[in-house]
PDB file of C-alpha atoms in Angstrom:
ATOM      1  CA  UNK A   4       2.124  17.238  46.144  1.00  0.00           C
ATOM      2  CA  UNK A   5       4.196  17.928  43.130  1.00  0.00           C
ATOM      3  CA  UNK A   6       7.433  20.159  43.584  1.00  0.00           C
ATOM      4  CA  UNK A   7       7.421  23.789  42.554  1.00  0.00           C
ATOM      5  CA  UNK A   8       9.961  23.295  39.934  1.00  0.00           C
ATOM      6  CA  UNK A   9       8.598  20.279  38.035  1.00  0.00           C
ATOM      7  CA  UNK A  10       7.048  20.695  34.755  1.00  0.00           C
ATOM      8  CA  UNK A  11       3.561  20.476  35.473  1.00  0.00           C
ATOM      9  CA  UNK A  12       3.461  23.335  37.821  1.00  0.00           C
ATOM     10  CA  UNK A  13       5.750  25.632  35.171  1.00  0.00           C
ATOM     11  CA  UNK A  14       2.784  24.583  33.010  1.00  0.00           C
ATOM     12  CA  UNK A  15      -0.087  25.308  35.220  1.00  0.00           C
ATOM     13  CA  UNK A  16      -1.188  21.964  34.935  1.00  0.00           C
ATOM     14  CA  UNK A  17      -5.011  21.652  36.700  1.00  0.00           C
ATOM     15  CA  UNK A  18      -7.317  18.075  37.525  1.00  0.00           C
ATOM     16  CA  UNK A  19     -10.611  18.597  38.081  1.00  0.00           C
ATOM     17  CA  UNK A  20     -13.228  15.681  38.349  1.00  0.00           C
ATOM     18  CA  UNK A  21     -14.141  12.631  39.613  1.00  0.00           C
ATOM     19  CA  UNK A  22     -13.768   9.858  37.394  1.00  0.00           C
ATOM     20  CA  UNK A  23     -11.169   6.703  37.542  1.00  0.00           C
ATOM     21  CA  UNK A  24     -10.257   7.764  33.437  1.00  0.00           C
ATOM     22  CA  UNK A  25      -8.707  10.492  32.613  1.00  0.00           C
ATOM     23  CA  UNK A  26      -9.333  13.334  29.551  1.00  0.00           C
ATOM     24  CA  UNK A  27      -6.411  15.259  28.989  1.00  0.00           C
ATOM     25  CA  UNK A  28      -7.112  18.612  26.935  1.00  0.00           C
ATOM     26  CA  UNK A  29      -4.556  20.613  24.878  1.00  0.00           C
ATOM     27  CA  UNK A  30      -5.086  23.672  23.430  1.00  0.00           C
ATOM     28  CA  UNK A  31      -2.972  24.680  20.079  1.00  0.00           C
ATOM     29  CA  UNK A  32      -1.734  27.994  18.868  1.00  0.00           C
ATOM     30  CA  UNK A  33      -1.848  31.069  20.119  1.00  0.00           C
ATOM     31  CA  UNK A  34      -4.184  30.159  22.936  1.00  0.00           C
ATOM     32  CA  UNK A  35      -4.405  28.414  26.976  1.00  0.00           C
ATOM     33  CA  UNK A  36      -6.159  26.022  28.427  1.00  0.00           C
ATOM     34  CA  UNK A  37      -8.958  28.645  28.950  1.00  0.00           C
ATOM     35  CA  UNK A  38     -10.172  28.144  25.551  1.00  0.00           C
ATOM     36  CA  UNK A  39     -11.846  24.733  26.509  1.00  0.00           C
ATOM     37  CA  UNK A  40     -13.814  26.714  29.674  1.00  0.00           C
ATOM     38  CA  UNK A  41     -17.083  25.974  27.975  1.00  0.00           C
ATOM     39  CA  UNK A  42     -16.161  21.906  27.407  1.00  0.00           C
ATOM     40  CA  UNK A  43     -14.413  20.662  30.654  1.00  0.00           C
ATOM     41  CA  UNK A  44     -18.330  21.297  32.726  1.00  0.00           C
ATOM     42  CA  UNK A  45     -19.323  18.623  30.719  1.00  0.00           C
ATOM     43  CA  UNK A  46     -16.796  16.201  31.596  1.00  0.00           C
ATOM     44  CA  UNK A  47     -15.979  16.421  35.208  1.00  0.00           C
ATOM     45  CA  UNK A  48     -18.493  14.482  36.351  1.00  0.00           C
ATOM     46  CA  UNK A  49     -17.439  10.938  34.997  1.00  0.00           C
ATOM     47  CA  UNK A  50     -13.639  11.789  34.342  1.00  0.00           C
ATOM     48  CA  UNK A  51     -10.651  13.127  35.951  1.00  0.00           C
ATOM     49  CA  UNK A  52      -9.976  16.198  33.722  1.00  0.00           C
ATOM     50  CA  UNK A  53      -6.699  17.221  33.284  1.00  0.00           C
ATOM     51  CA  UNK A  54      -5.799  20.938  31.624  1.00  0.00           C
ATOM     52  CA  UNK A  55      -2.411  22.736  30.940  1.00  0.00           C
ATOM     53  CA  UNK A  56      -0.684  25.618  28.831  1.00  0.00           C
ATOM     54  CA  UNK A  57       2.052  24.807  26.326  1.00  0.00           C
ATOM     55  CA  UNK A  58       5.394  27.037  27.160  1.00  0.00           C
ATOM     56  CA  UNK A  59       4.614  29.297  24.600  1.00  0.00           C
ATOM     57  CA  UNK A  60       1.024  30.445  25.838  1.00  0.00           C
ATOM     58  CA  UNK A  61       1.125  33.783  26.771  1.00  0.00           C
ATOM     59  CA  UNK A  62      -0.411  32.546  30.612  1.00  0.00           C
ATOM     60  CA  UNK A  63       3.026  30.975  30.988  1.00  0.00           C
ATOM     61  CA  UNK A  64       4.338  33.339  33.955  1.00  0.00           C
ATOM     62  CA  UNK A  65       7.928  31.739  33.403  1.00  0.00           C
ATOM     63  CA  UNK A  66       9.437  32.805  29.787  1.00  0.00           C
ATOM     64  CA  UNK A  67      12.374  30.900  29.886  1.00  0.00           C
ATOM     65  CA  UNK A  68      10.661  27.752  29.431  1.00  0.00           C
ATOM     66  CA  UNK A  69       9.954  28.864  26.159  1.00  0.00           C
ATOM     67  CA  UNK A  70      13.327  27.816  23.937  1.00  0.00           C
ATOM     68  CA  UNK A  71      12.935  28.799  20.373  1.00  0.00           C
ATOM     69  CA  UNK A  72      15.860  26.381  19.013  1.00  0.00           C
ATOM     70  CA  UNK A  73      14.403  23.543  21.172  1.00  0.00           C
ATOM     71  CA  UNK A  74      10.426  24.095  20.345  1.00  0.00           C
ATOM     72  CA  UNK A  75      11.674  24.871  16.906  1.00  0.00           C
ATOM     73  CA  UNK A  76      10.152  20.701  16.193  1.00  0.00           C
ATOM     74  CA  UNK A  77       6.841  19.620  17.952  1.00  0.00           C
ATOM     75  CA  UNK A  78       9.452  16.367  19.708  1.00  0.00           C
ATOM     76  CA  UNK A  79      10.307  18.723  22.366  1.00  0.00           C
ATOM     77  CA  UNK A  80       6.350  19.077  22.880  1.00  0.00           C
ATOM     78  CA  UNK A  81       5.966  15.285  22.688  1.00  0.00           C
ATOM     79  CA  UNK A  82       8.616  14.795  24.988  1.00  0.00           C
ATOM     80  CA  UNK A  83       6.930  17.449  27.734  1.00  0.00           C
ATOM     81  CA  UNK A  84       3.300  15.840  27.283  1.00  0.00           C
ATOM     82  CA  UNK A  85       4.916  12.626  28.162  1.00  0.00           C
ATOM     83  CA  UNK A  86       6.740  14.255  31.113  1.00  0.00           C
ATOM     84  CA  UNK A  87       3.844  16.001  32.170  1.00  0.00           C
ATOM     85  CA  UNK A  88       1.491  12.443  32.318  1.00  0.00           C
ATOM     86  CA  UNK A  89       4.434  10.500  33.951  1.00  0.00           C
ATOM     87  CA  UNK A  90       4.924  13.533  36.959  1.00  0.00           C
ATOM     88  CA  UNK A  91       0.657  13.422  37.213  1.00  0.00           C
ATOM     89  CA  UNK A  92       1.044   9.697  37.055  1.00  0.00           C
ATOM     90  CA  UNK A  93      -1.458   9.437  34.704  1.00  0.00           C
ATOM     91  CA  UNK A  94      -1.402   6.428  32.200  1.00  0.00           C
ATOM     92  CA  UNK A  95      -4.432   5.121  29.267  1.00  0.00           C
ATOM     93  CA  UNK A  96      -5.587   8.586  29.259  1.00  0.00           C
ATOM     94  CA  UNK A  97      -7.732  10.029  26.160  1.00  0.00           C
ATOM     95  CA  UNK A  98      -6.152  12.963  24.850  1.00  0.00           C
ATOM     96  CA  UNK A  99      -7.664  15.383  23.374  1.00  0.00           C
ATOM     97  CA  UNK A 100      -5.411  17.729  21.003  1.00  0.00           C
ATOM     98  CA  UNK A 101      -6.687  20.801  19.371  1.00  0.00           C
ATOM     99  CA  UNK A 102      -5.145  22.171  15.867  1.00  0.00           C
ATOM    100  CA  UNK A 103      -1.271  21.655  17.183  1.00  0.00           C
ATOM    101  CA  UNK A 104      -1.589  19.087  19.622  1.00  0.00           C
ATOM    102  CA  UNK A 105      -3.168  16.478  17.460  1.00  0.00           C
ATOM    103  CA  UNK A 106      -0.038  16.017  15.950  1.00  0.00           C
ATOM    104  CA  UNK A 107       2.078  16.353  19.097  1.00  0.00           C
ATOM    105  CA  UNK A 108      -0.156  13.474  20.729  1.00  0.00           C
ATOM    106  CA  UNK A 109       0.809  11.251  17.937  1.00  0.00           C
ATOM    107  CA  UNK A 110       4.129  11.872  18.331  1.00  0.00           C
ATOM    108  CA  UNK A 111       3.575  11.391  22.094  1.00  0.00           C
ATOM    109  CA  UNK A 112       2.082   8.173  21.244  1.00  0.00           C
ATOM    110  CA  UNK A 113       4.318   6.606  19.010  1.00  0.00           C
ATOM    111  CA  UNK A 114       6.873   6.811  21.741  1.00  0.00           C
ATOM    112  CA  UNK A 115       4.891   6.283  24.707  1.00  0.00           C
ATOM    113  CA  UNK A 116       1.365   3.932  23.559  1.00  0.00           C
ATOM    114  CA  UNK A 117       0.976   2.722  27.243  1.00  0.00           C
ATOM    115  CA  UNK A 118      -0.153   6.305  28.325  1.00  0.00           C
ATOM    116  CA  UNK A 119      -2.767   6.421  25.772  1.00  0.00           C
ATOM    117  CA  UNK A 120      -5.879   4.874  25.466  1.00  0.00           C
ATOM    118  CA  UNK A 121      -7.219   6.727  22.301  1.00  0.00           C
ATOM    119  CA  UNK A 122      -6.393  10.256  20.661  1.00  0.00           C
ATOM    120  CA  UNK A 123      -9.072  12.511  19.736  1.00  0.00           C
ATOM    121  CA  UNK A 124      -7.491  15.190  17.212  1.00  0.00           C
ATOM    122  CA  UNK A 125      -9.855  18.682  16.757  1.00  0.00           C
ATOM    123  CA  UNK A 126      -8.380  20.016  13.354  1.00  0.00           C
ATOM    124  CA  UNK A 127      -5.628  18.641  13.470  1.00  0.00           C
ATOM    125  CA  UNK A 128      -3.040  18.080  10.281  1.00  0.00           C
ATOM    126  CA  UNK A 129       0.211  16.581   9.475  1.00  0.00           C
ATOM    127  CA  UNK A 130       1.458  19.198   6.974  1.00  0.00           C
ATOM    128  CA  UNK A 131      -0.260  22.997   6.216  1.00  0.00           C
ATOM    129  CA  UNK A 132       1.160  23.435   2.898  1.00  0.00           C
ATOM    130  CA  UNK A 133       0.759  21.942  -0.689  1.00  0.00           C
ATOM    131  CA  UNK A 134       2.355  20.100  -2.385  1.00  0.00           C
ATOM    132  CA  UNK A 135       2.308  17.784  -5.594  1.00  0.00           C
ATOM    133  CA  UNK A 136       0.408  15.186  -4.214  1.00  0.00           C
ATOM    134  CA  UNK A 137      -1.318  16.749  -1.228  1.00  0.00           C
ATOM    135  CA  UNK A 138      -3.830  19.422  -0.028  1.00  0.00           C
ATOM    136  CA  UNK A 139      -2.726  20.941   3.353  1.00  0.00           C
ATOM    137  CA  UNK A 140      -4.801  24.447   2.534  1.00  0.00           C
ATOM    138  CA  UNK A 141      -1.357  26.997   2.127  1.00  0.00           C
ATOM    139  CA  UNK A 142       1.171  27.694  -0.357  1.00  0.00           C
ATOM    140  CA  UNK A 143       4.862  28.341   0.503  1.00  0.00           C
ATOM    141  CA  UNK A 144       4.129  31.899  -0.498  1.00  0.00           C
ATOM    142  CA  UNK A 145       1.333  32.189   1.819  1.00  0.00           C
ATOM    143  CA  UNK A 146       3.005  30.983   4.533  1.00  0.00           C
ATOM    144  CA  UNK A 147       5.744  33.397   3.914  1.00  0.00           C
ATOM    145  CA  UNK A 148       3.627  36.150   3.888  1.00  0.00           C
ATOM    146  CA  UNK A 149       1.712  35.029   7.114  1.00  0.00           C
ATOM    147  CA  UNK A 150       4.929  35.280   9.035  1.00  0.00           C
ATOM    148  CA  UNK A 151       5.790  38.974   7.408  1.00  0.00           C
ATOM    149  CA  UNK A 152       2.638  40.118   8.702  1.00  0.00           C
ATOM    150  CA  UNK A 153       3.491  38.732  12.001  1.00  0.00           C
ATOM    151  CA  UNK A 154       6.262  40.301  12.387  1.00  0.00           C
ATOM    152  CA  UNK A 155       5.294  44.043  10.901  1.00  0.00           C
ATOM    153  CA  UNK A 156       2.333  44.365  12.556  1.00  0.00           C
ATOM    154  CA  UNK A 157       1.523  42.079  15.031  1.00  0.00           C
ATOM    155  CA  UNK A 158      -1.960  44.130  16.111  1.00  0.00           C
ATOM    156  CA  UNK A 159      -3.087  44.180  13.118  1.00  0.00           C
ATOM    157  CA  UNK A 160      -2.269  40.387  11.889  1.00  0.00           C
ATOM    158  CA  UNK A 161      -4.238  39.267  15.209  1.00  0.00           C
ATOM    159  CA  UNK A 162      -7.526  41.391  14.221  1.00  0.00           C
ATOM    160  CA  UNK A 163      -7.027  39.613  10.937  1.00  0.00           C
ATOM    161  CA  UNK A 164      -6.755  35.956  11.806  1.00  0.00           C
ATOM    162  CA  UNK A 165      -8.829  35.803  13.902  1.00  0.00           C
ATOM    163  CA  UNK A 166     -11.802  37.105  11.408  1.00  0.00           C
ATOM    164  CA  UNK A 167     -10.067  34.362   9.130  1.00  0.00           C
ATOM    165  CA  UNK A 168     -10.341  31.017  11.653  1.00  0.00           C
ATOM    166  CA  UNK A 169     -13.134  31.914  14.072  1.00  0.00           C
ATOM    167  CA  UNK A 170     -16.664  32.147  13.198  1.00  0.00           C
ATOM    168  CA  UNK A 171     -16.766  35.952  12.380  1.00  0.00           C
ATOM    169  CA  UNK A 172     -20.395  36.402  13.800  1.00  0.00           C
ATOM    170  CA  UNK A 173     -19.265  34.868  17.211  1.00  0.00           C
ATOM    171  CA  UNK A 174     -17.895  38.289  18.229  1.00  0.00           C
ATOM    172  CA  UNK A 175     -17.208  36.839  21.487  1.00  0.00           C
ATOM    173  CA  UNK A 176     -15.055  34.073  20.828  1.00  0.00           C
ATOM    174  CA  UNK A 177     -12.959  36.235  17.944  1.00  0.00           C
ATOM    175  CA  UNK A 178     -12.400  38.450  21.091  1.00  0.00           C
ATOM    176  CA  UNK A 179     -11.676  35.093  23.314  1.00  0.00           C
ATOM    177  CA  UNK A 180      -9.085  34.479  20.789  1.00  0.00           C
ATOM    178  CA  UNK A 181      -7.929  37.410  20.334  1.00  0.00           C
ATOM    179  CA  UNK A 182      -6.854  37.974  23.741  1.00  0.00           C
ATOM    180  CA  UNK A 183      -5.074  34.871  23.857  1.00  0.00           C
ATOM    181  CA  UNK A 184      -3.018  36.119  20.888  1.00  0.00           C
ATOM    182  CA  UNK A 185      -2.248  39.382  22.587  1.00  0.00           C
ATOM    183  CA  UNK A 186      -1.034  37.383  25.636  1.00  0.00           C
ATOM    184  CA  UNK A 187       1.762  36.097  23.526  1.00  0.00           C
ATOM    185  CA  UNK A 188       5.123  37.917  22.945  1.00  0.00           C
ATOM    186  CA  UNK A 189       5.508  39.167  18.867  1.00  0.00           C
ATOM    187  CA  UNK A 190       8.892  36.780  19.052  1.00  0.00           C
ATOM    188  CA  UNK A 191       7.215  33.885  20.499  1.00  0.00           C
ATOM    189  CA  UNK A 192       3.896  34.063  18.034  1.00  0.00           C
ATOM    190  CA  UNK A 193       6.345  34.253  14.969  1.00  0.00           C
ATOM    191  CA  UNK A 194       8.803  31.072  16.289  1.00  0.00           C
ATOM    192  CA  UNK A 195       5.243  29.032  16.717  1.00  0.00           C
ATOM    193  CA  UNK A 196       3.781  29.777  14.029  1.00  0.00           C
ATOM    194  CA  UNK A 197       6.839  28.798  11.460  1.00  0.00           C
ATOM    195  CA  UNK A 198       7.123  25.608  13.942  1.00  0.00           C
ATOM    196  CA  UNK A 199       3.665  24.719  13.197  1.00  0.00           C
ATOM    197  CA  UNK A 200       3.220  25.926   9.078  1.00  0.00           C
ATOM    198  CA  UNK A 201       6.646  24.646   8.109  1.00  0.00           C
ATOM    199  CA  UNK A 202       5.719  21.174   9.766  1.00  0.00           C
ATOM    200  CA  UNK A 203       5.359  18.027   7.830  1.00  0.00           C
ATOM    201  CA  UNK A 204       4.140  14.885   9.953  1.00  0.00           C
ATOM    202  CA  UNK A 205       3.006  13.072   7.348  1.00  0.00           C
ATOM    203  CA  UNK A 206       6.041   9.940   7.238  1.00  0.00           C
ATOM    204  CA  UNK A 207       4.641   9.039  11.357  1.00  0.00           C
ATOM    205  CA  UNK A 208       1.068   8.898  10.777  1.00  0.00           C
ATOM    206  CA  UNK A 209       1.668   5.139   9.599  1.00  0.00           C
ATOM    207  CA  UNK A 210       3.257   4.502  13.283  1.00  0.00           C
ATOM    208  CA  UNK A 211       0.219   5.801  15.266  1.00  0.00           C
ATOM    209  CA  UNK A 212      -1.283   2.711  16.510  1.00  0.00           C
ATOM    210  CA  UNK A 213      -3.699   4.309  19.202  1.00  0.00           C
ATOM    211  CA  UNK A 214      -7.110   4.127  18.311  1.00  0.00           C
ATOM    212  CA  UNK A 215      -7.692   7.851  16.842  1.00  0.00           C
ATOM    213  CA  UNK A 216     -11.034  10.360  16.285  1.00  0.00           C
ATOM    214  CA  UNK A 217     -10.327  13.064  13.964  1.00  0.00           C
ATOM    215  CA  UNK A 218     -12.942  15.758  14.228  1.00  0.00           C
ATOM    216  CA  UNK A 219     -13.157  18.373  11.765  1.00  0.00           C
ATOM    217  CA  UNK A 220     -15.670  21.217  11.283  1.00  0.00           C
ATOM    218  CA  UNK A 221     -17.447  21.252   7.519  1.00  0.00           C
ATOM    219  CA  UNK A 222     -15.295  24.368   7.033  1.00  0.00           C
ATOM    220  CA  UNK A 223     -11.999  25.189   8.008  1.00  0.00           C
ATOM    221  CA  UNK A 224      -9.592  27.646   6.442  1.00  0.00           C
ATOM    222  CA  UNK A 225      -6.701  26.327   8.627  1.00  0.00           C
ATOM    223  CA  UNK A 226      -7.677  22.486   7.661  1.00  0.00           C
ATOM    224  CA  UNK A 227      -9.134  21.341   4.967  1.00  0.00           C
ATOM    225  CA  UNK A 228     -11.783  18.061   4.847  1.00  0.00           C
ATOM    226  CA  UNK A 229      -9.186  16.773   2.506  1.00  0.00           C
ATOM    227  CA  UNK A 230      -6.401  16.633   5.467  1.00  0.00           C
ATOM    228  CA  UNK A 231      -9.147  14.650   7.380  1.00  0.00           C
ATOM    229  CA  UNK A 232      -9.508  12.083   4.745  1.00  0.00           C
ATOM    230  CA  UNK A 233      -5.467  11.827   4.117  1.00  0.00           C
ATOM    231  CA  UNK A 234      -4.696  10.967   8.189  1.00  0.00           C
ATOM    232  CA  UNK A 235      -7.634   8.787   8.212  1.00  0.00           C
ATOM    233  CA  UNK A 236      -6.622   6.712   4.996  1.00  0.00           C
ATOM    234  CA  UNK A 237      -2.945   6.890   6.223  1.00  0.00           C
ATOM    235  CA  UNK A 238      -3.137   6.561  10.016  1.00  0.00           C
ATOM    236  CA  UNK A 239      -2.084   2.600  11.253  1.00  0.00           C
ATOM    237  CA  UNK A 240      -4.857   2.474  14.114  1.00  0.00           C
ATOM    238  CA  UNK A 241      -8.672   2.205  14.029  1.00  0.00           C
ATOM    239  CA  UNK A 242      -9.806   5.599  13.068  1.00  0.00           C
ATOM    240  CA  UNK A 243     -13.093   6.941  13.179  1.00  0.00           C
ATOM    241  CA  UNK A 244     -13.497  10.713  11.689  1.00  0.00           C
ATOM    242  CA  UNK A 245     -16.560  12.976  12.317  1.00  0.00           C
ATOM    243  CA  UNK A 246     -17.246  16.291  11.118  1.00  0.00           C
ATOM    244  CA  UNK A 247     -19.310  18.747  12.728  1.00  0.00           C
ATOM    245  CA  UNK A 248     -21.432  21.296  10.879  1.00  0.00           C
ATOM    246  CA  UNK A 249     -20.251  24.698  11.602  1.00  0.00           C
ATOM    247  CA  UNK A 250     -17.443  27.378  10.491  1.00  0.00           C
ATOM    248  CA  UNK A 251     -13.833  28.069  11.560  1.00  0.00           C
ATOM    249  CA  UNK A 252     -11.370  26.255  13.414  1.00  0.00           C
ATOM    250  CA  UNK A 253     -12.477  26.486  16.677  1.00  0.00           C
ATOM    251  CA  UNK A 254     -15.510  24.481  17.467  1.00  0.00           C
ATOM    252  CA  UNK A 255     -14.801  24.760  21.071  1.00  0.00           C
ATOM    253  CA  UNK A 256     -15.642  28.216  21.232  1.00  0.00           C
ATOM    254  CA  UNK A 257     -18.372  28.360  18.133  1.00  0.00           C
ATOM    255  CA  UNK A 258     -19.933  25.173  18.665  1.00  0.00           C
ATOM    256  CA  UNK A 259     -19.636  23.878  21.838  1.00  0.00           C
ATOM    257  CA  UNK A 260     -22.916  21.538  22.331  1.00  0.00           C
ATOM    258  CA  UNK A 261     -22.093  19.990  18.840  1.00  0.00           C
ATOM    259  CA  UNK A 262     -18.280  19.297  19.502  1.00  0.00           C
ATOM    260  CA  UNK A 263     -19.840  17.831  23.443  1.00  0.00           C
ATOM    261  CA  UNK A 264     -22.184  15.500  21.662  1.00  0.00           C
ATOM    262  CA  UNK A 265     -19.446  14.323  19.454  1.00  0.00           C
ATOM    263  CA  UNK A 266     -17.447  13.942  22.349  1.00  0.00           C
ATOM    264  CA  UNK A 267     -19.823  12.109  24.465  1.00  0.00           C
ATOM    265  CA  UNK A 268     -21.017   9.998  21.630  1.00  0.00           C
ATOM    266  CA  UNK A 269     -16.595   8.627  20.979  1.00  0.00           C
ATOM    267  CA  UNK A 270     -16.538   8.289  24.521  1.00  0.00           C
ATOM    268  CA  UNK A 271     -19.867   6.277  25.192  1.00  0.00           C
ATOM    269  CA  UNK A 272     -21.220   8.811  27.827  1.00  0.00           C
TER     270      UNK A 272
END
């Protein structure tokens, strides 16, 4: 049994399944580990399956553990995924990072490799905005004015964005999403968000040396294909990049059975 106070129970970490390997999932902005409810089914069965909030989901009963200053990088993330594994003693584990979390499991993975045995990153990108030489889908000014609506009207910003990256005629998962925003404080959204926007991963892509899957859906407005294409060209490991047919940047809600095929194809189920 794992003490009260450690990490994984602040986190709500949960294992399900049978198998000797483990598939961690982690969910990325704005959401919980309730937004991969219709994946984990299909899993459990031949793996141990391993779920958990990040400090700033709004399912996070403890708001302390969310530190603006110290989550203002994803490190600190790194360094509790890597705390998290060692306190489940869990080690060659596929991890599977959504939006986010594909970057932090790189970083995880550059300082830990022996807890990874391959990374499987679901619109995932180094860098969100442009720049001379690269497409991340955002312009400074964009980004700017993402925040300012954050912050002015929160309601109103979630009802937005969530037209934006979910599949606008899967009223149900806009609305999955959307509650997930709403769970989130207006102070913690707006910290996240310029953590993740204003991030530029791009230098430590040549360290990852864990065999990666980058998974993309044919149309993103958070990632474009192009990101896809730059980790894959830039990324040190074996990389193997798929792209499933469907819109928005949640194929875990919008397109489940293609993102489980996928899945089950990488992992040789």
């Amino acid at each position: 049994m794992l003490p009260e106070n450690s990490l994984s129970t602040a986190l709500n970490a949960k294992t399900k399944g049978l198998g000797t390997e483990t598939i961690v999932f982690a969910h990325g902005y704005g959401t919980d580990q309730s937004i991969w409810d219709k994946i984990t089914p299909f899993f459990a069965e031949n793996y141990k399956v391993v779920l958990f909030d990040w400090s700033f989901s709004g399912a996070v009963k403890d708001k302390s553990l969310y530190d603006p200053v110290k989550y203002s990088s994803f490190e600190a993330f790194a360094d509790d995924l890597i705390t998290l594994l060692v306190q489940l003693e869990l080690k060659a584990v596929t991890f599977v990072g959504h939006s986010m979390s594909g970057m932090i499991g790189c970083l995880a993975s550059i300082k830990r490799p022996h807890l990874f045995k391959r990374l499987i990153l679901i619109g995932a990108s180094p860098r969100y905005i442009n720049s001379d030489d690269y497409e991340g889908g955002f312009t400074n000014s964009d980004i700017e004015q993402l925040l300012v609506n954050i912050k002015s009207n929160y309601e109103n910003w979630v009802s937005a964005f969530s037209l934006l990256v979910v599949d606008p005629n899967d009223g149900l998962s806009v609305k999955k999403f959307q509650e997930c925003l709403n769970r989130m404080e207006v102070e913690v959204a707006v910290s996240i968000a310029k953590t993740v926007f204003c991030s530029d991963y791009r230098d430590i892509l040549d360290k990852v040396e864990t065999p990666c899957i980058i998974i993309q859906t044919s149309n993103d407005i958070v990632v474009p294909n192009n990101v896809a294409l730059y980790m894959q060209k830039n990324i040190a490991g074996k990389v193997t990049s798929k792209v499933i047919d469907a819109y928005g940047h949640f194929p875990q809600l919008t397109a489940h059975h293609k993102l489980v095929e996928v899945l089950t194809g990488v992992l040789g189920l």
